[in-house]
Coordinates of N, CA and C in Angstrom, one line a residue:
H1 N 5.6 57.4 40.6 CA 5.6 58.1 39.2 C 4.2 58.3 38.8
P2 N 3.7 59.4 38.7 CA 2.4 59.7 38.0 C 2.2 59.3 36.7
L3 N 3.4 59.6 35.9 CA 3.4 59.3 34.4 C 3.2 57.8 34.3
K4 N 3.9 57.0 35.2 CA 3.8 55.5 34.6 C 2.5 55.1 35.2
E5 N 1.9 55.4 36.2 CA 0.5 55.3 36.8 C -0.5 55.4 35.4
L6 N -0.4 56.7 35.0 CA -1.4 57.0 34.0 C -1.1 56.3 32.7
V7 N 0.1 56.0 32.2 CA 0.3 55.1 31.1 C -0.2 53.6 31.4
L8 N 0.0 53.1 32.4 CA -0.7 51.9 32.7 C -2.0 51.7 32.9
A9 N -2.5 52.9 33.6 CA -4.1 52.9 33.5 C -4.7 53.2 32.1
K10 N -4.1 54.0 31.4 CA -4.6 54.1 29.9 C -4.4 52.7 29.2
L11 N -3.2 52.2 29.1 CA -2.9 51.0 28.4 C -3.8 49.8 28.8
G12 N -3.9 49.8 30.2 CA -4.8 48.8 30.8 C -6.2 48.6 30.3
R13 N -6.7 49.8 30.3 CA -8.1 50.0 29.7 C -8.2 49.5 28.1
W14 N -7.1 50.0 27.5 CA -7.2 49.7 26.0 C -6.8 48.4 25.9
Y15 N -5.9 47.7 26.6 CA -5.7 46.3 26.5 C -6.8 45.4 26.8
M16 N -7.4 45.7 28.0 CA -8.5 45.0 28.5 C -9.7 45.2 27.3
A17 N -9.8 46.4 26.7 CA -11.0 46.5 25.8 C -10.7 45.7 24.7
N18 N -9.5 45.7 24.1 CA -9.2 44.8 23.0 C -8.8 43.3 23.1
H19 N -8.3 43.0 24.2 CA -8.0 41.5 24.4 C -8.2 41.1 25.6
G20 N -9.2 41.7 26.5 CA -9.5 41.1 27.7 C -10.8 40.5 27.8
V21 N -11.3 40.4 29.0 CA -12.5 39.6 29.2 C -13.7 40.7 29.3
T22 N -14.5 40.9 28.2 CA -15.5 41.7 28.2 C -16.8 40.9 28.1
S23 N -17.9 41.3 28.2 CA -19.1 40.7 28.1 C -19.2 40.0 26.6
M24 N -18.8 40.9 25.8 CA -18.8 40.6 24.4 C -17.8 39.3 24.0
S25 N -16.6 39.6 24.7 CA -15.6 38.5 24.1 C -16.2 37.0 25.1
M26 N -16.7 37.4 26.1 CA -17.0 36.0 26.9 C -18.2 35.3 26.0
V27 N -19.1 36.1 25.3 CA -20.2 35.4 24.4 C -19.4 34.9 23.1
E28 N -18.4 35.5 22.7 CA -17.8 34.8 21.5 C -17.2 33.6 21.7
D29 N -16.3 33.7 22.9 CA -15.8 32.5 23.4 C -16.7 31.2 23.8
M30 N -17.7 31.6 24.3 CA -18.7 30.4 24.6 C -19.4 30.0 23.3
R31 N -19.5 30.8 22.4 CA -20.1 30.5 21.0 C -19.1 29.5 20.3
T32 N -17.8 29.8 20.4 CA -16.8 29.0 20.0 C -16.6 27.6 20.6
V33 N -16.7 27.7 21.8 CA -16.7 26.3 22.6 C -17.8 25.6 22.3
L34 N -19.1 26.1 22.2 CA -20.2 25.3 22.0 C -20.3 24.7 20.5
I35 N -19.7 25.4 19.5 CA -19.5 25.0 18.0 C -18.6 23.9 18.2
A36 N -17.5 23.9 18.7 CA -16.6 22.9 18.8 C -17.1 21.5 19.4
Y37 N -17.9 21.7 20.6 CA -18.5 20.8 21.3 C -19.5 20.0 20.5
W38 N -20.3 20.9 19.8 CA -21.3 20.3 19.0 C -20.9 19.5 17.8
G39 N -19.5 19.5 17.4 CA -19.1 19.1 16.3 C -18.5 17.7 16.9
V40 N -17.9 17.8 17.8 CA -17.5 16.4 18.5 C -18.5 15.6 19.0
A41 N -19.4 16.2 19.6 CA -20.6 15.4 20.1 C -21.3 14.7 18.9
A42 N -21.6 15.4 17.8 CA -22.3 14.9 16.6 C -21.3 13.7 16.0
K43 N -20.2 13.8 16.2 CA -19.4 12.6 15.5 C -19.3 11.4 16.4
R44 N -19.4 11.6 17.8 CA -19.3 10.6 18.6 C -20.7 9.9 18.8
I45 N -21.8 10.6 18.5 CA -23.1 10.0 18.5 C -23.2 9.3 17.2
T46 N -22.7 9.7 16.2 CA -22.7 8.9 14.8 C -21.9 7.7 14.9
E47 N -20.8 7.7 15.4 CA -19.9 6.5 15.6 C -20.6 5.6 16.7
N48 N -21.1 6.1 17.7 CA -21.8 5.2 18.7 C -23.0 4.3 18.0
I49 N -23.7 5.3 17.3 CA -24.9 4.5 16.5 C -24.5 3.5 15.6
C50 N -23.4 3.9 14.8 CA -23.1 2.9 14.0 C -22.5 1.4 14.6
M51 N -21.8 1.7 15.8 CA -21.3 0.8 16.4 C -22.3 -0.2 17.1
L52 N -23.4 0.3 17.6 CA -24.5 -0.3 18.2 C -25.3 -0.9 17.2
F53 N -25.3 -0.4 16.0 CA -26.0 -1.2 14.8 C -25.2 -2.5 14.5
E54 N -23.9 -2.2 14.3 CA -23.0 -3.5 14.0 C -23.1 -4.5 15.1
T55 N -22.9 -4.0 16.3 CA -23.0 -5.1 17.4 C -24.3 -5.8 17.5
H56 N -25.3 -5.2 17.6 CA -26.6 -5.9 18.0 C -27.2 -6.5 16.7
L57 N -27.4 -5.7 15.5 CA -27.9 -6.2 14.6 C -27.3 -7.2 13.7
L58 N -26.0 -6.9 13.3 CA -25.0 -7.8 12.6 C -24.6 -9.1 13.2
A59 N -24.2 -8.8 14.4 CA -23.8 -9.9 15.1 C -24.8 -11.0 15.5
S60 N -26.0 -10.4 15.8 CA -27.1 -11.4 16.0 C -27.4 -11.9 14.6
F61 N -27.5 -11.1 13.5 CA -28.0 -11.8 12.0 C -26.9 -12.7 11.7
G62 N -25.5 -12.6 11.9 CA -24.6 -13.7 11.7 C -24.8 -14.9 12.4
Q63 N -25.3 -14.8 13.6 CA -25.4 -16.0 14.4 C -26.7 -16.8 13.9
D64 N -27.8 -16.0 13.4 CA -29.0 -16.6 12.9 C -28.7 -17.3 11.8
V65 N -27.8 -16.6 10.8 CA -27.7 -17.3 9.6 C -26.8 -18.5 9.7
E66 N -25.8 -18.4 10.8 CA -25.2 -19.7 10.9 C -25.8 -20.9 11.4
K67 N -26.9 -20.5 12.3 CA -27.8 -21.6 12.7 C -28.7 -22.2 11.7
K68 N -29.0 -21.3 10.8 CA -29.8 -21.7 9.6 C -29.3 -22.6 8.6
L69 N -27.9 -22.2 8.3 CA -27.1 -23.0 7.5 C -26.6 -24.3 8.0
L70 N -26.3 -24.4 9.5 CA -26.1 -25.5 10.0 C -27.3 -26.6 10.1
G71 N -28.5 -25.9 10.1 CA -29.6 -26.8 10.2 C -30.1 -27.3 8.8
L72 N -29.8 -26.6 7.7 CA -29.9 -26.9 6.4 C -28.9 -28.0 6.0
A73 N -27.5 -27.8 6.5 CA -26.5 -28.8 6.5 C -27.1 -30.3 6.8
Q74 N -27.7 -30.4 7.9 CA -27.9 -31.5 8.7 C -29.4 -32.1 8.3
E75 N -30.2 -31.3 7.5 CA -31.5 -32.0 6.9 C -31.4 -32.9 6.0
N76 N -32.0 -33.9 6.1 CA -32.0 -35.1 5.1 C -30.8 -35.7 4.8
G77 N -30.0 -35.8 5.8 CA -28.6 -36.6 5.8 C -27.5 -35.4 4.8
G78 N -27.9 -34.3 4.9 CA -26.9 -33.5 4.1 C -27.4 -33.2 2.7
A79 N -28.6 -33.7 2.2 CA -29.0 -33.6 0.8 C -29.4 -32.2 0.4
V80 N -29.6 -31.3 1.4 CA -29.9 -30.0 1.0 C -28.6 -29.1 0.9
A81 N -27.6 -29.5 1.8 CA -26.3 -29.0 1.5 C -25.7 -29.4 0.1
D82 N -25.9 -30.8 0.0 CA -25.2 -31.2 -1.4 C -26.0 -30.3 -2.6
D83 N -27.3 -30.2 -2.4 CA -27.9 -29.5 -3.6 C -27.3 -28.0 -3.6
L84 N -27.1 -27.4 -2.5 CA -26.7 -26.0 -2.4 C -25.3 -25.8 -2.9
L85 N -24.5 -26.8 -2.7 CA -23.1 -26.7 -3.2 C -22.9 -27.3 -4.6
A86 N -23.7 -27.9 -5.0 CA -23.6 -28.7 -6.4 C -23.3 -27.7 -7.4
Q87 N -22.4 -28.2 -8.4 CA -21.9 -27.4 -9.4 C -22.8 -27.6 -10.8
G88 N -22.9 -26.4 -11.4 CA -23.6 -26.6 -12.7 C -22.9 -27.3 -13.6
E89 N -23.7 -27.7 -14.7 CA -22.9 -28.6 -15.8 C -22.0 -27.8 -16.3
A90 N -22.2 -26.5 -16.8 CA -21.4 -25.6 -17.5 C -20.0 -25.6 -16.8
V91 N -20.1 -25.3 -15.4 CA -18.9 -25.4 -14.6 C -18.1 -26.5 -14.6
E92 N -18.8 -27.5 -14.6 CA -18.1 -29.0 -14.8 C -17.4 -29.1 -16.0
R93 N -18.1 -28.7 -17.0 CA -17.3 -28.8 -18.4 C -16.4 -28.1 -18.5
E94 N -16.4 -26.8 -18.0 CA -15.3 -25.8 -18.0 C -14.0 -26.4 -17.3
R95 N -14.4 -27.0 -16.2 CA -13.4 -27.6 -15.3 C -12.6 -28.8 -16.1
E96 N -13.3 -29.5 -16.7 CA -12.7 -30.5 -17.4 C -12.0 -30.3 -18.7
A97 N -12.4 -29.0 -19.3 CA -11.6 -28.6 -20.4 C -10.4 -28.1 -19.8
T98 N -10.4 -27.3 -18.9 CA -9.0 -26.7 -18.1 C -8.3 -27.8 -17.7
R99 N -8.7 -28.8 -17.2 CA -7.8 -30.0 -16.9 C -7.3 -30.7 -18.1
A100 N -7.9 -30.8 -19.3 CA -7.5 -31.3 -20.4 C -6.5 -30.3 -21.1
K101 N -6.7 -29.0 -20.9 CA -5.7 -28.1 -21.4 C -4.4 -28.2 -20.7
K102 N -4.4 -28.5 -19.3 CA -3.3 -28.5 -18.6 C -2.7 -29.8 -18.8
T103 N -3.3 -30.7 -19.3 CA -2.6 -32.1 -19.6 C -1.8 -31.8 -21.0
R104 N -2.5 -31.2 -22.0 CA -1.9 -30.9 -23.4 C -0.7 -29.9 -23.0
V105 N -0.7 -29.1 -22.2 CA 0.5 -28.0 -22.0 C 1.4 -28.9 -21.4
A106 N 1.3 -29.5 -20.2 CA 2.4 -30.6 -19.7 C 3.0 -31.4 -20.7
G107 N 2.3 -31.9 -21.7 CA 2.9 -32.9 -22.7 C 3.6 -32.0 -23.7
A108 N 3.2 -30.8 -24.1 CA 4.0 -30.0 -24.8 C 5.2 -29.6 -24.1
L109 N 5.2 -29.2 -22.8 CA 6.4 -28.9 -22.3 C 7.4 -30.1 -22.2
A110 N 7.0 -31.3 -21.9 CA 7.8 -32.5 -21.9 C 8.5 -32.7 -23.3
S111 N 7.6 -32.6 -24.5 CA 8.3 -32.7 -25.7 C 9.2 -31.6 -26.0
L112 N 9.1 -30.3 -25.6 CA 9.8 -29.4 -25.8 C 11.2 -29.7 -25.1
S113 N 11.2 -30.2 -23.8 CA 12.3 -30.4 -23.1 C 13.0 -31.4 -23.7
R114 N 12.4 -32.5 -24.3 CA 13.3 -33.6 -25.0 C 13.9 -33.2 -26.2
F115 N 13.3 -32.2 -27.0 CA 13.8 -31.9 -28.3 C 14.7 -30.7 -28.3
A116 N 14.6 -29.8 -27.2 CA 15.4 -28.6 -27.0 C 15.8 -28.4 -25.5
P117 N 16.5 -29.2 -25.0 CA 16.8 -29.1 -23.6 C 17.5 -27.7 -23.2
N118 N 17.2 -27.3 -21.9 CA 17.6 -26.0 -21.6 C 16.9 -24.8 -21.9
V119 N 15.8 -25.0 -22.7 CA 15.1 -24.0 -23.3 C 13.9 -23.6 -22.3
V120 N 13.2 -24.5 -21.9 CA 12.1 -24.3 -21.1 C 12.7 -23.9 -19.7
A121 N 12.3 -22.7 -19.1 CA 12.9 -22.4 -17.8 C 12.2 -23.0 -16.8
R122 N 12.6 -23.5 -15.6 CA 11.8 -23.8 -14.6 C 12.1 -22.9 -13.3
P123 N 11.2 -22.7 -12.4 CA 11.4 -21.9 -11.2 C 12.6 -22.3 -10.3
R124 N 13.2 -21.5 -9.8 CA 14.4 -21.9 -9.0 C 13.6 -22.5 -7.6
E125 N 14.4 -23.3 -7.0 CA 13.9 -24.0 -5.7 C 13.8 -22.9 -4.6
G126 N 12.6 -23.0 -4.0 CA 12.3 -21.9 -2.8 C 11.7 -20.8 -3.3
S127 N 11.5 -20.4 -4.6 CA 10.7 -19.3 -5.1 C 9.4 -19.4 -4.9
V128 N 8.4 -18.3 -5.0 CA 7.1 -18.5 -4.8 C 6.4 -19.2 -5.9
S129 N 6.8 -19.3 -7.2 CA 6.2 -20.2 -8.2 C 6.5 -21.6 -7.8
A130 N 7.9 -21.8 -7.5 CA 8.2 -23.2 -7.3 C 7.3 -23.9 -6.1
V131 N 6.9 -23.0 -5.0 CA 6.3 -23.5 -4.0 C 4.7 -23.7 -4.4
T132 N 4.2 -22.6 -5.4 CA 2.8 -22.9 -5.9 C 2.8 -24.1 -6.7
E133 N 3.8 -24.6 -7.5 CA 3.8 -25.6 -8.3 C 3.5 -27.0 -7.4
E134 N 4.5 -27.0 -6.4 CA 4.6 -28.1 -5.5 C 3.0 -28.3 -4.9
V135 N 2.5 -27.2 -4.3 CA 1.3 -27.3 -3.7 C 0.3 -27.9 -4.8
G136 N 0.3 -27.3 -6.0 CA -0.6 -27.7 -7.1 C -0.6 -29.0 -7.5
E137 N 0.8 -29.7 -7.5 CA 1.0 -31.2 -7.6 C 0.3 -32.0 -6.8
R138 N 0.5 -31.5 -5.4 CA 0.0 -32.3 -4.3 C -1.7 -32.4 -4.5
R139 N -2.2 -31.4 -4.9 CA -3.8 -31.2 -5.1 C -4.1 -31.9 -6.1
S140 N -3.4 -31.8 -7.3 CA -3.8 -32.3 -8.5 C -3.9 -33.8 -8.6
S141 N -5.1 -34.2 -8.8 CA -5.2 -35.8 -9.0 C -5.5 -36.2 -10.3
V142 N -5.8 -35.4 -11.2 CA -6.4 -35.8 -12.5 C -5.2 -36.1 -13.4
S143 N -4.2 -35.0 -13.6 CA -3.1 -35.3 -14.6 C -1.8 -35.0 -13.7
A144 N -0.8 -35.8 -14.3 CA 0.4 -35.9 -13.8 C 1.3 -34.5 -14.2
P145 N 2.1 -34.0 -13.2 CA 2.7 -32.6 -13.3 C 3.7 -32.8 -14.5
P146 N 4.1 -31.9 -15.2 CA 5.0 -31.8 -16.2 C 6.5 -32.3 -15.7
P147 N 7.2 -33.1 -16.5 CA 8.4 -33.5 -15.9 C 9.3 -32.4 -15.6
P148 N 10.1 -32.5 -14.6 CA 11.1 -31.3 -14.4 C 12.2 -31.4 -15.4
V149 N 12.5 -30.1 -16.0 CA 13.4 -29.8 -17.0 C 14.7 -29.3 -16.3
S150 N 15.8 -29.9 -16.7 CA 17.0 -29.4 -16.0 C 17.6 -28.3 -16.9
G151 N 18.4 -27.5 -16.1 CA 19.0 -26.2 -16.7 C 18.0 -25.1 -16.8
N152 N 18.6 -23.9 -16.9 CA 17.8 -22.6 -16.9 C 17.6 -22.0 -18.3
L153 N 16.8 -21.1 -18.6 CA 16.6 -20.3 -19.9 C 17.7 -19.5 -20.2
T154 N 18.4 -19.6 -21.3 CA 19.4 -18.6 -21.5 C 19.1 -18.0 -22.8
R155 N 19.7 -16.7 -22.8 CA 19.5 -16.1 -24.2 C 20.8 -16.4 -25.2
R156 N 20.6 -16.1 -26.4 CA 21.9 -16.3 -27.2 C 22.8 -15.1 -27.0
G157 N 24.1 -15.4 -26.8 CA 25.0 -14.6 -26.6 C 25.4 -14.5 -25.1
D158 N 24.5 -15.0 -24.3 CA 25.0 -15.4 -22.9 C 25.8 -16.6 -22.7
E159 N 25.7 -17.5 -23.7 CA 26.3 -18.8 -23.4 C 28.0 -18.7 -23.5

């Protein structure tokens, strides 16, 4: 069929001109590939430089700091470490004031629980605040923890 061959030949040339591999389309494709490659390569180089910096500089810096601190801790029987870790007088005064306040609050809660039982709520066993209080009681050596209060906090009308 000569008509079929003519249509295929004309369409083939048109298709190849618009969608096929020409010298211009190959240049554009290569340009697109190079731009994408450059973007990926630049990111990888940046990441590798950051990783090398972290690995070599920061890792060795941490080991050097650890060695120096260990040396300071062992100098003069630990006197240097004691000086570095010593608290200022202002911090110690604030700590004592906080301890005194804790003692006053514990006393107030005890008095309140004697005069008005079942008013002061206590955390349920197993709750986060109950576990936190238990850990705090074991750590606290200055003041006694407030006495346990029986009952839960109730609102008027719920009784």
